[in-house]
XYZ file of C-alpha atoms in Angstrom:
547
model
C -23.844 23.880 17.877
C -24.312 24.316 14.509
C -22.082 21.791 13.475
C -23.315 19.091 15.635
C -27.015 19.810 14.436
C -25.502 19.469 11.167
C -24.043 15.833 11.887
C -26.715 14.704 13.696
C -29.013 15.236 10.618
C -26.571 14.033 8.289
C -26.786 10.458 10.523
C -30.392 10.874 10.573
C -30.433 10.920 6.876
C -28.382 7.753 6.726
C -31.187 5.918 9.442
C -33.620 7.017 6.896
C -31.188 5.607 3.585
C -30.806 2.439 5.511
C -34.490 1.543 5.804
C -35.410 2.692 2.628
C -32.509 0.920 0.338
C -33.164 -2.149 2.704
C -35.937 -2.794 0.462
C -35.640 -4.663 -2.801
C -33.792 -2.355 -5.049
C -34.583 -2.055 -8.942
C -32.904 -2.683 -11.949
C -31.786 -5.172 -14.183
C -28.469 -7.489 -13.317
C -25.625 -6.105 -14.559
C -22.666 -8.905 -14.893
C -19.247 -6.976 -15.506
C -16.704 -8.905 -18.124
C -13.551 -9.538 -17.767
C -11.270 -6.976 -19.171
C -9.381 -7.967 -22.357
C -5.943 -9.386 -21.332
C -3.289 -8.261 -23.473
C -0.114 -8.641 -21.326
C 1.140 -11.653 -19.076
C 3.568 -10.237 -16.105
C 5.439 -13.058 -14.491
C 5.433 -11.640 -10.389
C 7.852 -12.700 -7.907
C 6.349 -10.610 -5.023
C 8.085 -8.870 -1.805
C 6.205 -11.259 -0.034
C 2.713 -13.444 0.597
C 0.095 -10.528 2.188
C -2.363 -9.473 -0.031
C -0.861 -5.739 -1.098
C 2.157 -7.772 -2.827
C 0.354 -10.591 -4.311
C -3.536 -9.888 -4.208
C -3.482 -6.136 -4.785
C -1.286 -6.795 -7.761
C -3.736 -9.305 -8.937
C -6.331 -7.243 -9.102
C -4.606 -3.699 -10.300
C -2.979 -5.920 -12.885
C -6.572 -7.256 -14.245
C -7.667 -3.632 -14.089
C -4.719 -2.611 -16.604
C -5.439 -5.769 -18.772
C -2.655 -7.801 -17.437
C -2.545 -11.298 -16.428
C -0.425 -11.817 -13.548
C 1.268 -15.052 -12.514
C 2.543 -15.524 -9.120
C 4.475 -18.452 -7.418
C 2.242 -21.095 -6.322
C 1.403 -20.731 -2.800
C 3.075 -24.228 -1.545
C 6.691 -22.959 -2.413
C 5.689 -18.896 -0.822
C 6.200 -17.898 2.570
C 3.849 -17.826 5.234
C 4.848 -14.884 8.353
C 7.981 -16.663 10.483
C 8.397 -19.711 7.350
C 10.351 -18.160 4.631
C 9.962 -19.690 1.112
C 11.473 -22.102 -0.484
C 14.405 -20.471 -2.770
C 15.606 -23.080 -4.749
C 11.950 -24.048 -6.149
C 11.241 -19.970 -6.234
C 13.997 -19.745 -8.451
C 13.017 -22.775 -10.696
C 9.676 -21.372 -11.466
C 11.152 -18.276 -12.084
C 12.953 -19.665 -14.736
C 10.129 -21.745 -16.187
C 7.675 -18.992 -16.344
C 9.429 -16.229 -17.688
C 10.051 -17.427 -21.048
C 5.942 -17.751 -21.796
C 5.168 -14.669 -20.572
C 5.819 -10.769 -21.693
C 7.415 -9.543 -18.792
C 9.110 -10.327 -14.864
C 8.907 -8.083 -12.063
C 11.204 -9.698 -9.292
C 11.796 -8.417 -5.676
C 15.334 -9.359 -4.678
C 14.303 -9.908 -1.010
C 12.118 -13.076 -2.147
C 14.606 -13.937 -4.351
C 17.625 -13.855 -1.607
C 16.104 -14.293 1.867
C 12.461 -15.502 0.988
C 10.722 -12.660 1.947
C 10.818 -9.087 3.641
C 10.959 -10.120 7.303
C 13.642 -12.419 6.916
C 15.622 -9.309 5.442
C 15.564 -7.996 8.997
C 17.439 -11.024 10.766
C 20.756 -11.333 9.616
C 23.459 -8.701 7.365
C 23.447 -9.777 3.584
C 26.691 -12.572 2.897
C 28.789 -12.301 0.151
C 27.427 -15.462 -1.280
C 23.926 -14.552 -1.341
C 24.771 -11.300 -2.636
C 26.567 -12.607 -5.605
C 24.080 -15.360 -6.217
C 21.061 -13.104 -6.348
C 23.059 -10.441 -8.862
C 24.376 -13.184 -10.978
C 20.995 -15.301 -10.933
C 19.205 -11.863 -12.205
C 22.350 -11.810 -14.784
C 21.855 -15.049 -16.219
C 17.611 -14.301 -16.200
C 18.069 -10.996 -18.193
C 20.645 -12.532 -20.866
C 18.226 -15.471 -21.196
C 15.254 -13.414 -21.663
C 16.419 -10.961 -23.959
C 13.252 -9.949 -25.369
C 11.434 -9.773 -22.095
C 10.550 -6.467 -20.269
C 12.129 -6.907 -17.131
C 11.375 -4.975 -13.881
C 13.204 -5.508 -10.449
C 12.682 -4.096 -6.981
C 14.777 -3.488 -3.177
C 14.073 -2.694 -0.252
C 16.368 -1.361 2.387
C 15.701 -3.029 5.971
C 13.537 -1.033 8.611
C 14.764 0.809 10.940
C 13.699 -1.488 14.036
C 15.087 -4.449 14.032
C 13.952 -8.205 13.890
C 10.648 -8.578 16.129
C 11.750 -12.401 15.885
C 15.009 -12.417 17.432
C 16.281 -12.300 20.720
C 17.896 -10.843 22.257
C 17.582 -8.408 19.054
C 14.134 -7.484 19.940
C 14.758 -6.778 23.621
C 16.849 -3.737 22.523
C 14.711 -2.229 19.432
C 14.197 0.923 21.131
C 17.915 0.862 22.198
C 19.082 0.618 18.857
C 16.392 2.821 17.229
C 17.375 5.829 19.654
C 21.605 5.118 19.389
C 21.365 5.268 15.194
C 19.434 8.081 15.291
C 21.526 9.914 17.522
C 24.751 8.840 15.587
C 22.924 9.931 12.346
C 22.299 13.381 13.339
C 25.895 13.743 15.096
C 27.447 12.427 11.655
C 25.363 14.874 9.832
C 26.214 18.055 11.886
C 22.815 18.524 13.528
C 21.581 18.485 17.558
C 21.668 15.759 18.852
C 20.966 13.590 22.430
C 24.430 13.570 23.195
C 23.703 12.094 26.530
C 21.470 9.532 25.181
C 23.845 8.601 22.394
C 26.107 7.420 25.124
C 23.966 5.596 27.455
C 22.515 3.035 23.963
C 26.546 2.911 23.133
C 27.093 0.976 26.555
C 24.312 -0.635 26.797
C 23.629 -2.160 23.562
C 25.756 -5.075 23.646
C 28.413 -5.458 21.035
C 28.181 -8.022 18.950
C 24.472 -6.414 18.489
C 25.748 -3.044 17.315
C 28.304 -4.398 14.587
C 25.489 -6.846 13.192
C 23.317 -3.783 12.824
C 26.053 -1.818 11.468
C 27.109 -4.949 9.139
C 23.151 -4.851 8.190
C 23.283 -2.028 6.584
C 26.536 -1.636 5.165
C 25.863 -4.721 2.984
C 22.889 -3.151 1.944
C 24.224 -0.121 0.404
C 26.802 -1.817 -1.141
C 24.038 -4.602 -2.508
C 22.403 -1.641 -3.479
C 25.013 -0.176 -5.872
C 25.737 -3.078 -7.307
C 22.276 -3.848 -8.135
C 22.314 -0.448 -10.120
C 25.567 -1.053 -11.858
C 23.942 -4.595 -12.886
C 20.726 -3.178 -14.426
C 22.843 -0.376 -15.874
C 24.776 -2.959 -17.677
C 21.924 -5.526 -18.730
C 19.447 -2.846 -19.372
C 16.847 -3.297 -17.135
C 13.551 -1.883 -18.124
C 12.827 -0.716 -14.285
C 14.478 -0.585 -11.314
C 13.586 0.605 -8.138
C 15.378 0.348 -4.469
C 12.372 1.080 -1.929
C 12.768 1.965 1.741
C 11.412 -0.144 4.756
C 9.766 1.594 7.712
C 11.825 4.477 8.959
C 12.449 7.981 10.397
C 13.780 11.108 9.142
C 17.369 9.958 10.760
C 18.730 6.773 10.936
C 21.306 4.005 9.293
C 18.336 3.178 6.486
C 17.653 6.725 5.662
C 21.398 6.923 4.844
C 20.999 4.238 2.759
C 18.304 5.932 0.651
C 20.058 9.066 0.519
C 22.944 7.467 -0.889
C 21.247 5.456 -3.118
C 20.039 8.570 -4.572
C 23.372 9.648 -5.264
C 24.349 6.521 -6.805
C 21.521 6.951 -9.248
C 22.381 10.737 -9.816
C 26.051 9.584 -11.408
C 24.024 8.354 -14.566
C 21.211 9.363 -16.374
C 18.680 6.200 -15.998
C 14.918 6.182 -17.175
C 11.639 7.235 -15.012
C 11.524 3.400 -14.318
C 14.509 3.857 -12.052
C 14.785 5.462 -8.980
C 14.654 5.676 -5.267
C 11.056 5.710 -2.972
C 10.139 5.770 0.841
C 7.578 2.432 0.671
C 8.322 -1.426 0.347
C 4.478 -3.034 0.256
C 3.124 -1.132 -2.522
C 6.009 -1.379 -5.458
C 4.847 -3.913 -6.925
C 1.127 -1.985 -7.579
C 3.356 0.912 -8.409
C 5.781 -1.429 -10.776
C 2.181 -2.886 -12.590
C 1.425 0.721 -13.080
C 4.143 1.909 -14.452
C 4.677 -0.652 -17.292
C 1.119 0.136 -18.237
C 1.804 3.771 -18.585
C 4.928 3.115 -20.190
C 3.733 0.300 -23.072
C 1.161 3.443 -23.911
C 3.816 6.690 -22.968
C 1.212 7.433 -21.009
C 1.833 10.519 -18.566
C -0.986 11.351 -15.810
C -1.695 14.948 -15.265
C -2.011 14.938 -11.267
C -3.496 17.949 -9.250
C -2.504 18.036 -5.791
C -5.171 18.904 -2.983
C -5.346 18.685 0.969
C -7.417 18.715 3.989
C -5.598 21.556 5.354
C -2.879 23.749 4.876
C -0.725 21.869 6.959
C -1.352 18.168 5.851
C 1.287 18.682 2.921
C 4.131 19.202 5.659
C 3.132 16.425 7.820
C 6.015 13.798 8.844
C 4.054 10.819 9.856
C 4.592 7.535 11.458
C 7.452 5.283 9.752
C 8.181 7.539 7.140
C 11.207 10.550 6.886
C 9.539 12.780 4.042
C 6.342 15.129 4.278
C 3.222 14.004 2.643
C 3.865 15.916 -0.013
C 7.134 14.745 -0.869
C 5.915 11.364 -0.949
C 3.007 12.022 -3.231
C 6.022 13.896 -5.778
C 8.006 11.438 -5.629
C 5.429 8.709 -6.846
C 4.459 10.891 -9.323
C 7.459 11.058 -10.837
C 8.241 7.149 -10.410
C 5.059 7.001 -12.390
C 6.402 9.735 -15.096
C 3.471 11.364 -14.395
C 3.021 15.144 -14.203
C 1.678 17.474 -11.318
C -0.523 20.431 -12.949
C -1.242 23.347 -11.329
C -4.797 24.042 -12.189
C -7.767 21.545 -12.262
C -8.898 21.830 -15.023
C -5.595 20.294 -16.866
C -5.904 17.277 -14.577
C -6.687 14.084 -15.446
C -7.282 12.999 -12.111
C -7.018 14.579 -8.250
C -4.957 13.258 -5.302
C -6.631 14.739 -2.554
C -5.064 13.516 0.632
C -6.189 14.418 4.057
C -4.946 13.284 7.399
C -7.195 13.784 10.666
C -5.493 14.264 13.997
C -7.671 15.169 16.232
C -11.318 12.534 17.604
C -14.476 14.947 17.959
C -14.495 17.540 15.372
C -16.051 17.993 12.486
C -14.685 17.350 9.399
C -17.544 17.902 7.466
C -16.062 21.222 5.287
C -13.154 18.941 3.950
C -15.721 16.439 2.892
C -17.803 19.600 0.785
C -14.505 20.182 -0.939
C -14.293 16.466 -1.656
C -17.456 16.636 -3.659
C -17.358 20.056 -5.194
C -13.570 18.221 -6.508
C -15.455 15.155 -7.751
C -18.071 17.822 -9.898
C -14.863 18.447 -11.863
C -12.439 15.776 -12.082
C -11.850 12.178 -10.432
C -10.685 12.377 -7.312
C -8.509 9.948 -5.418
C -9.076 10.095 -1.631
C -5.582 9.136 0.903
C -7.446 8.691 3.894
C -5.184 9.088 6.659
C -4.847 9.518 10.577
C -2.377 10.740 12.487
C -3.438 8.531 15.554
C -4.675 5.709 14.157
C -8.314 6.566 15.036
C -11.225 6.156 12.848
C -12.928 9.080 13.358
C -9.985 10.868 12.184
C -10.773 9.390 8.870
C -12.812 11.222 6.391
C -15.147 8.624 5.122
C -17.912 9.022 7.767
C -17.971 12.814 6.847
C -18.694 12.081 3.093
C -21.253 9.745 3.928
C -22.698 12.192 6.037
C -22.146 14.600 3.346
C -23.813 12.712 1.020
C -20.642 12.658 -1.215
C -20.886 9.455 -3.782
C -18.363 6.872 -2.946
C -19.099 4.780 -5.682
C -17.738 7.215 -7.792
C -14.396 7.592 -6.172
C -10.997 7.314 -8.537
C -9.384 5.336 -5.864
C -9.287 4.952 -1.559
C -6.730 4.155 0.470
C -5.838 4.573 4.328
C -3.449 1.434 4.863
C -0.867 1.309 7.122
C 2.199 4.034 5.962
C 1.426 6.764 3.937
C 3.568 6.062 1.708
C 1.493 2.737 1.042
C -1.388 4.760 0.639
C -0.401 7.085 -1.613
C 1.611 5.074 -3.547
C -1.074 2.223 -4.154
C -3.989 4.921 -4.357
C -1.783 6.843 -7.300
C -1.012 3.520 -9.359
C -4.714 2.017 -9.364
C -5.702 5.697 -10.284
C -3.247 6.032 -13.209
C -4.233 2.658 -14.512
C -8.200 3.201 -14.563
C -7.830 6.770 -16.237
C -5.714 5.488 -18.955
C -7.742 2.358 -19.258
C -10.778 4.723 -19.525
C -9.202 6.470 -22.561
C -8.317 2.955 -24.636
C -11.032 0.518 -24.063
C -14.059 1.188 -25.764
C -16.872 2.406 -24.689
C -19.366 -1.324 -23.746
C -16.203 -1.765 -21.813
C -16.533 0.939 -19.317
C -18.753 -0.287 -16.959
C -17.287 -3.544 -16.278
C -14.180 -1.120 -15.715
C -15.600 0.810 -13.202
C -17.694 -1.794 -11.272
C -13.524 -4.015 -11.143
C -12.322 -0.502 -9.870
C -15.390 -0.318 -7.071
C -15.007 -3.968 -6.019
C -11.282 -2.822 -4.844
C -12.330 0.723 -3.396
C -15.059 -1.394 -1.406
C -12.289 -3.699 -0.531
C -10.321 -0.416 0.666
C -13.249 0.740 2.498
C -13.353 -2.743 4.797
C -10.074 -3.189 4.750
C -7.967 0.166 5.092
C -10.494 2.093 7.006
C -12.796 -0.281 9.328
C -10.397 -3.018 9.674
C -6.901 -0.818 10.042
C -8.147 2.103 11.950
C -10.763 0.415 13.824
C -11.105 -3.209 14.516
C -7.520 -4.643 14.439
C -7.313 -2.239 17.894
C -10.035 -3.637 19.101
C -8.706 -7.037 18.493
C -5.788 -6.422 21.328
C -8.797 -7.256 24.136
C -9.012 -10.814 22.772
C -5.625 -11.303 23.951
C -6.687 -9.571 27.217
C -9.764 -10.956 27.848
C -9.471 -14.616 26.526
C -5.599 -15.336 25.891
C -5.838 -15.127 22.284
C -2.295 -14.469 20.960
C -2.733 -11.701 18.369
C 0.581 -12.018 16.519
C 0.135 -16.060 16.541
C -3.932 -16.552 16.363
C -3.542 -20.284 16.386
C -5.457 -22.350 17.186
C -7.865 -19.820 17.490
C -7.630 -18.312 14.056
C -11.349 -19.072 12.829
C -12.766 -17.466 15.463
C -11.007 -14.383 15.351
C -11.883 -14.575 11.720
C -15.583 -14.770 12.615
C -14.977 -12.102 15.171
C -13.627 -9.631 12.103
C -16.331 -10.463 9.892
C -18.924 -9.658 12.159
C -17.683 -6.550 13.026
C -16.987 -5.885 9.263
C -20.868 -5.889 8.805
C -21.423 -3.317 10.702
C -19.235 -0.548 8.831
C -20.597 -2.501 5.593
C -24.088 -1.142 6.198
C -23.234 2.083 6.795
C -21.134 2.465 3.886
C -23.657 0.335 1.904
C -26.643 0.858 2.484
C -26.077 4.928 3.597
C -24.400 5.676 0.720
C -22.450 3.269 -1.731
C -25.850 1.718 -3.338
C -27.700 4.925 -3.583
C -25.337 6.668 -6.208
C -24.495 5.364 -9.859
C -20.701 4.166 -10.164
C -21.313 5.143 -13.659
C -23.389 6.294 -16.820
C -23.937 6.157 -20.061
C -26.670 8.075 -22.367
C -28.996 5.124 -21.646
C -27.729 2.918 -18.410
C -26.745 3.776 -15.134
C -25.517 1.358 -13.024
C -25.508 0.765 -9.966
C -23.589 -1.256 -6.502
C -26.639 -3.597 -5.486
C -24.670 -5.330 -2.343
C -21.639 -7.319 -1.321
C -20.386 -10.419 0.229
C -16.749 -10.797 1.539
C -14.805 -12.823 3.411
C -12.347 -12.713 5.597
C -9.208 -14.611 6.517
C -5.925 -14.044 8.166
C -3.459 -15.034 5.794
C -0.445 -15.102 8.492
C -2.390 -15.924 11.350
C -1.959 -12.955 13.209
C -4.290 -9.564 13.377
C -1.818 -7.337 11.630
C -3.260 -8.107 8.101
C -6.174 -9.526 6.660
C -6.951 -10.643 3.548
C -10.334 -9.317 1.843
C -12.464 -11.219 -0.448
C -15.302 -8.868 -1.980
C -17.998 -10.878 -4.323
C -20.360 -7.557 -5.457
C -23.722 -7.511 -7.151
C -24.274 -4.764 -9.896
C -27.723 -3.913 -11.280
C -28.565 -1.423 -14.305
C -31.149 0.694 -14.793
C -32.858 2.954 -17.629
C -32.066 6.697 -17.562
């Protein structure tokens, strides 16, 4: 009882916020500048969504870079893959002015991730992407020069039949034939049954899938070994804790272990958010530059969680980005630079409220960047309604980020958090605020995006297909109205989270200013023309005001 008295105030107080900060708010306009730009990064991204091209954009102007991505005639779009030969042409063109490349090989040899997932790797296109990449190191010899892989999913293609019909099929017989091969229990029974019924010639092109892969994989290594590349790192498509692409990372790891590379290389669970991570990382790296991360969580248990699409615990993921990041876990507060505090509800209808406390006591002693994650994909397993309940001050959050995997999560919530803290240590001081209001635009973007569009309204989306035939994974012709549909429910989370909370606290302060989130605009599209993503555009207003 006590903790539902305790809620229902804290929503009461948020009535009262609403109709109070409604009102004209104070202050004079704040305009934040442009951060100095002093490094151009040539992108070729993993695909067209937003977290490989948009989220780089704006992580890279955060860090000071200017990125430069293909023109969006020649990228992909969902089902269309891009066009390779004019990829690789302004490739080519573009490197040369700039001070760096990072390159995903899956653009670069099938045109984008999904396309990855509908036929094994040939021997042609395997040696023309490694001796393309040749050629572009040995031509750029001066360049810094950052590549990425991914290793296919463990479903196969959604766009294939009969591929698709037998996802499950497949998922269940690798699995099975993974543990077997490793020694461990296994559905012997069930192991047999996907052996007959899968048909053949479906089996061997999985098999063939990723057999090319691995060996694409090692001799992708022994290539960057040989040229030198300044990064490399072979990611992992959504998976399990068995399976054909788990193998694959595993042995990639071994491959890796033979020599001794630099941080810049390695192995990761994740595929969407490398190229934040990548951005990150030559940041850090120009500056040797080595966060000092504490590690926090909602519970005792969250650090042992094995969630959806991914075969390591939370914790393990949050090490291992760490250390891709040459950054340094710390055991006591105090020697942080910043906090990863990740919590993951699993449960609708209880209160969360003492993991939101701990939240803000954290943020009274070091930055704190907040994984929001739910086991269920449910809202209200997030913690942001707690904190604004709480009265915890958003605005003055590190980082936020509850998208999809938790490996994107963490991983994207861990570079943008790197990059402000070091940022906050070189520019100077005039500088800071336009820093912090960039680094709010994108939390706010998080906000919409990760936790009222992900956990929230794309569900809610499915009775459009129910109730009026709207195709959700093909939203054409009825794609502006499904956008208008999103946007208005976006408003409603936006005035909670604005007007409750977000424009009530400073995002930062100085011995004279403190300034302030006045309101947003955004819009929204669907970039692929189907519900699973959306692309976020926030346009903020900033006031200051005497201390």
């Amino acid at each position: 009882m006590k903790k539902l008295i305790t809620i229902i105030a804290g929503f009461l107080f948020i009535i009262i916020a609403v109709l109070y900060h409604t009102m004209q708010m104070g202050g004079t306009p704040f305009f934040p500048e442009d951060l100095p730009v002093n490094y151009a990064l040539t992108v070729l991204p993993l695909d067209s969504r937003p977290p490989c091209t948009t989220f780089v954009q704006e992580l890279g102007a955060l860090a000071g870079f200017k990125i430069v991505l293909p023109p969006k005639n020649i990228m992909d779009k969902y089902e269309q893959p891009a066009q390779l030969p004019a990829i690789k042409n302004w490739l080519q063109n573009n490197l040369s002015a700039n001070d760096g490349v990072l390159i995903s090989t899956d653009m670069l040899t099938y045109g984008g991730l999904l396309h990855t997932r509908l036929a094994p790797l040939t021997e042609e296109q395997k040696n023309d992407t490694l001796q393309y990449l040749d050629t572009l190191k040995q031509s750029n010899p001066g360049k810094d020069f950052y590549v990425y892989s991914i290793i296919p999913r463990l479903l196969v293609s959604d766009q294939l039949l009969p591929d698709r019909w037998y996802q499950w099929h497949i998922m269940q017989w690798t699995i099975n034939m993974d543990k077997k091969m490793q020694g461990v229990p296994y559905d012997e029974k069930r192991y047999k049954d996907m052996q007959q019924e899968i048909p053949p010639e479906l089996k061997q092109k999985y098999l063939d899938l990723y057999s090319q892969n691995a060996l694409f994989n090692d001799q992708l290594i022994d290539l960057a070994q040989k040229d030198g590349f300044t990064g490399l790192i072979i990611g992992q498509d959504d998976t399990m804790a068995y399976g054909f692409p788990n193998r694959n990372r595993l042995a990639a790891n071994d491959y890796f272990s033979k020599a001794t590379f630099p941080p810049t290389y390695g192995v990761t669970q994740g595929a969407d958010e490398l190229g934040v991570m990548d951005t990150a990382a030559i940041l850090l790296s120009k500056h040797e530059y080595r966060p000092k991360v504490f590690l926090a969580y909602g519970s005792s248990q969250v650090k042992d969680l094995l969630l959806h699409f991914v075969p390591d615990t939370l914790e393990q993921i949050a090490l291992n980005k760490i250390k891709l990041l040459n950054g340094q876990v710390v055991d006591k507060v105090t020697d942080a630079d910043f906090i990863l505090f990740i919590h993951c509800g699993d449960k609708v209808g209880v209160s969360y409220l003492d993991i939101a406390k701990r939240v803000q006591k954290l943020m009274q002693e070091k930055p704190v960047a907040l994984v929001d994650l739910s086991e269920n994909y449910d809202y209200r397993e997030c913690l942001l309604l707690s904190l604004v309940a709480n009265n915890t001050p958003l605005s003055q959050l590190l980082s936020y980020a509850g998208w999809n995997s938790a490996s994107n999560s963490i991983g994207t919530a861990l570079a943008q958090s790197a990059i402000v803290t070091l940022q906050a240590k070189l520019l100077p001081k005039d500088k800071l605020p336009s820093l912090y209001a960039q680094n709010l635009t994108f939390n706010c973007e998080r906000f919409l995006d990760d936790w009222a569009y992900e956990q929230k309204t794309r569900y809610k989306l499915k009775d459009l297909q129910e109730l009026n035939g709207v195709n959700v994974d093909h939203t054409a012709p009825h794609t502006e109205l499904v956008e208008k549909f999103i946007a208005r429910e976006l408003s409603i989370y936006k005035s909670i989270l604005l007007y409750g909370n977000l424009r009530r606290f400073p995002f930062y302060q100085d011995d004279k200013q403190a300034y302030y989130l006045k309101d947003f605009k955004y819009q929204v599209t669907l970039p692929w023309e189907r519900i699973f993503e959306i692309a976020l555009k926030i346009e903020p207003t900033f006031v200051k005001k005497s201390i």
